[in-house]
Tab-separated table of C-alpha atoms in Angstrom:
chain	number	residue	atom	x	y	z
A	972	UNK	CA	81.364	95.579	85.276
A	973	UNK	CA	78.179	93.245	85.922
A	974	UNK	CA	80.088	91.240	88.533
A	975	UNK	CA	80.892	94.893	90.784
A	976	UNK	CA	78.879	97.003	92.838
A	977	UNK	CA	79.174	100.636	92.225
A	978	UNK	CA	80.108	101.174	96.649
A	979	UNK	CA	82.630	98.676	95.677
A	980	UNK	CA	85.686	100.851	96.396
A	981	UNK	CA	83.483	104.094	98.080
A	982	UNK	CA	85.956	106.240	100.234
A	983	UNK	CA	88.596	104.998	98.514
A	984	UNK	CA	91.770	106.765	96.848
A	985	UNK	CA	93.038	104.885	94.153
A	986	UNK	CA	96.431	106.199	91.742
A	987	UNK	CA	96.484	104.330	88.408
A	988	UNK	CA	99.752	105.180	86.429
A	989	UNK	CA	99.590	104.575	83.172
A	990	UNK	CA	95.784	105.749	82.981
A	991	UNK	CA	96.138	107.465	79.683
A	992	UNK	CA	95.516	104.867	77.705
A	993	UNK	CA	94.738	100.521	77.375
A	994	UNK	CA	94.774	98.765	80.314
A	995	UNK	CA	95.779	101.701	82.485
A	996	UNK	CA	92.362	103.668	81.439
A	997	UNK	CA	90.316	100.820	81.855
A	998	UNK	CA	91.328	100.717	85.472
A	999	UNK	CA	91.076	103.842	86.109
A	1000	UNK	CA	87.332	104.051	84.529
A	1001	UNK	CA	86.472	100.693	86.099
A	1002	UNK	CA	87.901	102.200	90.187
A	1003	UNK	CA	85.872	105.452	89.221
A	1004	UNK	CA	82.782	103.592	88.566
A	1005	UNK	CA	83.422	101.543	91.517
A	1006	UNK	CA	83.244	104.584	93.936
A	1007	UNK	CA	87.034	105.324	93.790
A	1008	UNK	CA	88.861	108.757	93.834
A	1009	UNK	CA	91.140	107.998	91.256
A	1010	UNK	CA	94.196	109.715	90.690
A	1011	UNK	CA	95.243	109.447	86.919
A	1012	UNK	CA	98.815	109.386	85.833
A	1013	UNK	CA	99.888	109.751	82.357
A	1014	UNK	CA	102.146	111.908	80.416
A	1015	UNK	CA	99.931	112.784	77.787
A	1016	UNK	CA	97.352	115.616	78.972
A	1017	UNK	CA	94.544	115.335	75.551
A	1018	UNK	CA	94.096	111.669	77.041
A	1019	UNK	CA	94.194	112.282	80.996
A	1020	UNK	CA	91.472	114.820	79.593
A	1021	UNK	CA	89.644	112.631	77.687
A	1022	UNK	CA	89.141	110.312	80.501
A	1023	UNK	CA	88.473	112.882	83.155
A	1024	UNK	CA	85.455	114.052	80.960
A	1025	UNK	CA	84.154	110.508	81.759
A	1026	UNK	CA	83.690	110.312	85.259
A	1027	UNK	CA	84.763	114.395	86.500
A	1028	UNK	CA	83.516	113.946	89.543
A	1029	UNK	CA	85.743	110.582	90.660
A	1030	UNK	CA	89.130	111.114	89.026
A	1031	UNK	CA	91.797	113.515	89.054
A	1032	UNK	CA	94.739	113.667	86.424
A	1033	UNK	CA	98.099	114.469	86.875
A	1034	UNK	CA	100.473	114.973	83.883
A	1035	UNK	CA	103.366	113.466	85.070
A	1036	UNK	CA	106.790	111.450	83.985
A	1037	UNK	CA	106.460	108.549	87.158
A	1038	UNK	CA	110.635	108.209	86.395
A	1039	UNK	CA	110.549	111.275	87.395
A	1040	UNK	CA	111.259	112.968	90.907
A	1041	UNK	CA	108.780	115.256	91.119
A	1042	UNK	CA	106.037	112.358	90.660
A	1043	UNK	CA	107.616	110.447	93.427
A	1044	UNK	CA	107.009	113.437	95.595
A	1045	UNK	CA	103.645	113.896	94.991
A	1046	UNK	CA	102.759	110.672	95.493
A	1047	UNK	CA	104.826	110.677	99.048
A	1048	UNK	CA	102.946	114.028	99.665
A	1049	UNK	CA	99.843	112.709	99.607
A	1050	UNK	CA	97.631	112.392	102.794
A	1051	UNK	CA	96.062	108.754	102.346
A	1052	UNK	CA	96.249	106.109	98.997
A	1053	UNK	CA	94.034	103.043	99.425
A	1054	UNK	CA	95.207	101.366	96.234
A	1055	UNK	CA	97.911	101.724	93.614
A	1056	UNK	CA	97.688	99.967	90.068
A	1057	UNK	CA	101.483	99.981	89.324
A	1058	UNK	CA	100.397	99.627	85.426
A	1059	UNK	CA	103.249	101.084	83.118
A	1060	UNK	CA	105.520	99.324	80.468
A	1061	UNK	CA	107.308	99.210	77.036
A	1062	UNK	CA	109.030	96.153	75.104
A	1063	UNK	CA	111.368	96.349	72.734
A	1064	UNK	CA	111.445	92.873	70.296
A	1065	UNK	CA	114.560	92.001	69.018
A	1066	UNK	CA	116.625	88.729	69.368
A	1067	UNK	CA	119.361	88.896	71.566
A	1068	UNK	CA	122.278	89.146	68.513
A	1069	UNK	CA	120.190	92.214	67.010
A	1070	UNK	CA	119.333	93.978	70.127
A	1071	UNK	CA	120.490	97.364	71.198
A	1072	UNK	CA	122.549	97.472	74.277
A	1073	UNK	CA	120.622	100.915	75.439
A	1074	UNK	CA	117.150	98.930	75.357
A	1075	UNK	CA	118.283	96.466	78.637
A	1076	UNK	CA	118.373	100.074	80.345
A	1077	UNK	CA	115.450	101.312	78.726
A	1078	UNK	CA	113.222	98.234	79.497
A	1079	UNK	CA	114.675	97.399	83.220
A	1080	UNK	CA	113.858	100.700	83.612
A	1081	UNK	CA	110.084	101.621	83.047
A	1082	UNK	CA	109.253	97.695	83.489
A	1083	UNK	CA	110.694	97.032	86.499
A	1084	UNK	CA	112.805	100.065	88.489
A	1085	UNK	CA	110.038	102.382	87.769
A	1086	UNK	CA	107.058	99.793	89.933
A	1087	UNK	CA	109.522	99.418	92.836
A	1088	UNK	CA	109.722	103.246	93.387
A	1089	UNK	CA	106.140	103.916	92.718
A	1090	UNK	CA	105.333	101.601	95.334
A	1091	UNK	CA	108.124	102.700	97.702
A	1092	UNK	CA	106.700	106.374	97.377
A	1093	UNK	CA	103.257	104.959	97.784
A	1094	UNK	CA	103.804	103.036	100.844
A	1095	UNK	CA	103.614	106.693	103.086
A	1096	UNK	CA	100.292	107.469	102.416
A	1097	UNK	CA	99.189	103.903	102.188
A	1098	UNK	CA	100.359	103.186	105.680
A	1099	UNK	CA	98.878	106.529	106.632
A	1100	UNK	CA	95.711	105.150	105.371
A	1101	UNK	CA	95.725	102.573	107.877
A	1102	UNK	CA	96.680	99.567	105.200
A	1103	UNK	CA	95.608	99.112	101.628
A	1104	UNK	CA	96.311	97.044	98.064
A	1105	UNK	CA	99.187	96.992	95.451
A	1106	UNK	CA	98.486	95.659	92.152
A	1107	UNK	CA	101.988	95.455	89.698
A	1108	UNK	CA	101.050	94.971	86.060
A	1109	UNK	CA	103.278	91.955	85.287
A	1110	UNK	CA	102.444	89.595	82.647
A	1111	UNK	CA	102.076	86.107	81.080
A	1112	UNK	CA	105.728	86.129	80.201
A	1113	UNK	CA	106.289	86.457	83.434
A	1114	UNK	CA	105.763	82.868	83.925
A	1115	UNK	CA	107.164	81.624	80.018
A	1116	UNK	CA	109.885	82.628	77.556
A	1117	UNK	CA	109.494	84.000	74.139
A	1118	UNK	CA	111.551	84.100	71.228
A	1119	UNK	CA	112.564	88.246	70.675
A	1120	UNK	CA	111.192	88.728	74.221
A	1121	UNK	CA	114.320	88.305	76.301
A	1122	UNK	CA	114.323	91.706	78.072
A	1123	UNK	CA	110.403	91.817	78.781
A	1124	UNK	CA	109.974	88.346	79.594
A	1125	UNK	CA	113.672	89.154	82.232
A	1126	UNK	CA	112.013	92.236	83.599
A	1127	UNK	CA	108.528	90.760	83.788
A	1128	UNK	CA	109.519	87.796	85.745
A	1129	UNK	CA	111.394	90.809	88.090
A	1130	UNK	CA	108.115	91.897	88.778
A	1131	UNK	CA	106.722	88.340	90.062
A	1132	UNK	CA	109.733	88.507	92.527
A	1133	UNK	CA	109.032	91.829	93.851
A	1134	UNK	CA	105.516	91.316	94.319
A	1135	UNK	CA	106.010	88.186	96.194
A	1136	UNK	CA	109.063	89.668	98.474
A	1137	UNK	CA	106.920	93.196	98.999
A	1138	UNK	CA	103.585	90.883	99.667
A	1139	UNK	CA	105.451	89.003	102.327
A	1140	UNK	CA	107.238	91.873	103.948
A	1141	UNK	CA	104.075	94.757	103.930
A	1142	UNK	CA	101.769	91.961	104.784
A	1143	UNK	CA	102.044	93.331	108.789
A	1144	UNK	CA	101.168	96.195	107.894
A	1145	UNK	CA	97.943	95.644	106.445
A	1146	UNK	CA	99.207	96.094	102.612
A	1147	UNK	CA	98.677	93.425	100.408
A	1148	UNK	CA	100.384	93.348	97.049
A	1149	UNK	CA	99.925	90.948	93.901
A	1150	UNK	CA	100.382	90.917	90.197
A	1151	UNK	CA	97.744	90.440	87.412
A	1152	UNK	CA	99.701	88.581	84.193
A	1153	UNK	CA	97.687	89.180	81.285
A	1154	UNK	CA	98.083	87.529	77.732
A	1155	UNK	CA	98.095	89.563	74.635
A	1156	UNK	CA	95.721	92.495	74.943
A	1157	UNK	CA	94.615	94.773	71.991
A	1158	UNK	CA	96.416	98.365	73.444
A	1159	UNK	CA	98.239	100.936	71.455
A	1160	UNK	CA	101.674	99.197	72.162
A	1161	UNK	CA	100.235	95.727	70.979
A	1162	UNK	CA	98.430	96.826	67.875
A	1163	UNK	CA	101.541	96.872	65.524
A	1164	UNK	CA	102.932	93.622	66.641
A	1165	UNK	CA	99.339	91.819	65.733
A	1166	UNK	CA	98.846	93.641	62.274
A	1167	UNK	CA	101.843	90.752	61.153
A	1168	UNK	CA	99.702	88.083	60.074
A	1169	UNK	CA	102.204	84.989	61.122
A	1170	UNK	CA	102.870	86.676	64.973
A	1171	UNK	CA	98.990	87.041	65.275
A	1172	UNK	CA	98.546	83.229	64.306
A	1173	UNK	CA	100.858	81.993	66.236
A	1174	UNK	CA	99.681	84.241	69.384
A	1175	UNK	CA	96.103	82.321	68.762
A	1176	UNK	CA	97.633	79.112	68.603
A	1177	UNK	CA	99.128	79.546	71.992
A	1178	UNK	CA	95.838	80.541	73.627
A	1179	UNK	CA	93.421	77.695	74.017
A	1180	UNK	CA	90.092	80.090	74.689
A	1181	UNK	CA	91.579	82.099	71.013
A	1182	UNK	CA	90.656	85.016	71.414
A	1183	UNK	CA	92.703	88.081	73.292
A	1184	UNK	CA	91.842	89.809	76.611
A	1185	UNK	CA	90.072	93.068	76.583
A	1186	UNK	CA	91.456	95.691	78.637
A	1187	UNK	CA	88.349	95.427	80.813
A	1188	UNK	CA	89.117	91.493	81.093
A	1189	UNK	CA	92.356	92.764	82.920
A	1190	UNK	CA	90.727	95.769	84.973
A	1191	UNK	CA	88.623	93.106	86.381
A	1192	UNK	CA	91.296	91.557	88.026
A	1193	UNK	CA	93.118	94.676	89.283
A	1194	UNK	CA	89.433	95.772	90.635
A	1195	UNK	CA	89.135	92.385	92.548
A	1196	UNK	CA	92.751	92.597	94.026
A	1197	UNK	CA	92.052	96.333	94.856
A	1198	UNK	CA	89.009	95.688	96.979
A	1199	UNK	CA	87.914	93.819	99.860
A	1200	UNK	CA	87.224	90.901	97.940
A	1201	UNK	CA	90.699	90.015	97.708
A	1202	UNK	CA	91.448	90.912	101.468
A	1203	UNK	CA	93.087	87.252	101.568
A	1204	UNK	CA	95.186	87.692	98.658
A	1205	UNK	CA	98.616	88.978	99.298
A	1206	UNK	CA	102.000	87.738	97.649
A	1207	UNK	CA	100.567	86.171	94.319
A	1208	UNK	CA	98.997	86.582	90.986
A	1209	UNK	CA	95.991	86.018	88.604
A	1210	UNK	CA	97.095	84.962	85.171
A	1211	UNK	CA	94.603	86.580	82.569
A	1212	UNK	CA	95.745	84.665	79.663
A	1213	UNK	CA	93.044	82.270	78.247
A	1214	UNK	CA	95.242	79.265	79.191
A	1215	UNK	CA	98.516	80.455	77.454
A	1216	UNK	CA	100.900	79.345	80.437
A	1217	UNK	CA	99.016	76.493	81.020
A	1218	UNK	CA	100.339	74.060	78.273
């Protein structure tokens, strides 16, 4: 947070989805502190309350499914959005002989289907808003292949391409939309993968700083894309992955 001012994103409404936990709290915290409204989405109500209790005063929680209908409808029902941090996911690690037919659905689904009609929904009150920043949580394997990562590394290199054509297109409109591609990050969905011993070594051995990203390493990002910083910065990414992609 040293590098932000806390007027950084003052009159601004911000919707993190996500927000319950990893990545997705530590934007939402980070926007809060920044001067944000945020609007927290996350389906689990003990941790949109935990993270309320931080900041009461800048965010708002909503307990919501964002596959769902009824999200999509709030979110196209509200008055004015200044920034959306597209930021939900899942993986499912098989190689391709072993995995399950219903996990192409599964992943395409949250990774990929679910961002596009976030942001569709979001564009109303965006636009209403007179113009205003999408950030998609994509990913490192967006820009590599993995082996057992076939349908995340598929549906986070979908992201890339939606982000550039929906940068391009919303650009006249005064909406600028990028990706932030982070390398391994501790989270809840991460933890179990890097308790085996030989996946953790070789996921050091691919980054050349060694070490993983914090969740706050990645909220920076997201901040800086959000704000007027970035208001330059449509149609692109910023790789937070210690030099992983860069080899």
């Amino acid at each position: 947070m040293n590098g932000f001012s806390s007027s950084l994103l003052a009159n601004k409404t911000v919707l993190v989805t996500g927000a319950g936990k990893g990545i997705g709290r530590a934007c939402a915290l980070m926007a809060a502190k920044c001067g944000a409204q945020v609007i927290a989405v996350a389906r689990t109500q003990a941790d949109l309350i935990a993270l309320q209790n931080e900041h009461p005063s800048h965010i708002q929680v909503w307990q919501e499914d964002i596959t769902s209908p009824h999200f999509l409808d709030r979110v196209l029902s509200l008055n004015e959005l200044h920034g959306l941090v597209n930021n939900v996911g899942t993986n499912k690690v098989a190689n391709m002989f072993d995995q399950a037919d219903e996990d192409l659905d599964i992943v395409l689904d949250l990774n990929l289907k679910s961002l596009y009609r976030t942001a569709k929904a979001a564009l109303t009150p965006i636009k209403k808003a007179g113009g205003g920043a999408i950030v998609n949580m994509s990913s490192q394997m967006a820009y590599v292949g993995s082996p057992g990562r076939t349908l995340y590394c598929m549906s986070k290199h979908g992201v890339e391409g939606l982000t550039k054509a929906m940068g391009v297109e919303l650009a006249p409109l005064g909406i600028r939309v990028n990706s932030v591609c982070p390398t391994f990050v501790l989270t809840p969905m991460t933890k179990p993968m890097l308790e085996n011993e030989e996946f953790k070594e070789f996921v050091y051995n691919m980054i050349p700083m060694k070490k993983l990203a914090t969740t706050e390493d990645v909220a920076n990002a997201c901040l800086f894309l959000l704000s007027e910083l970035a208001s330059m910065v449509t149609a692109t990414s910023i790789k937070v992955d210690g030099g992983w992609t860069a080899q």
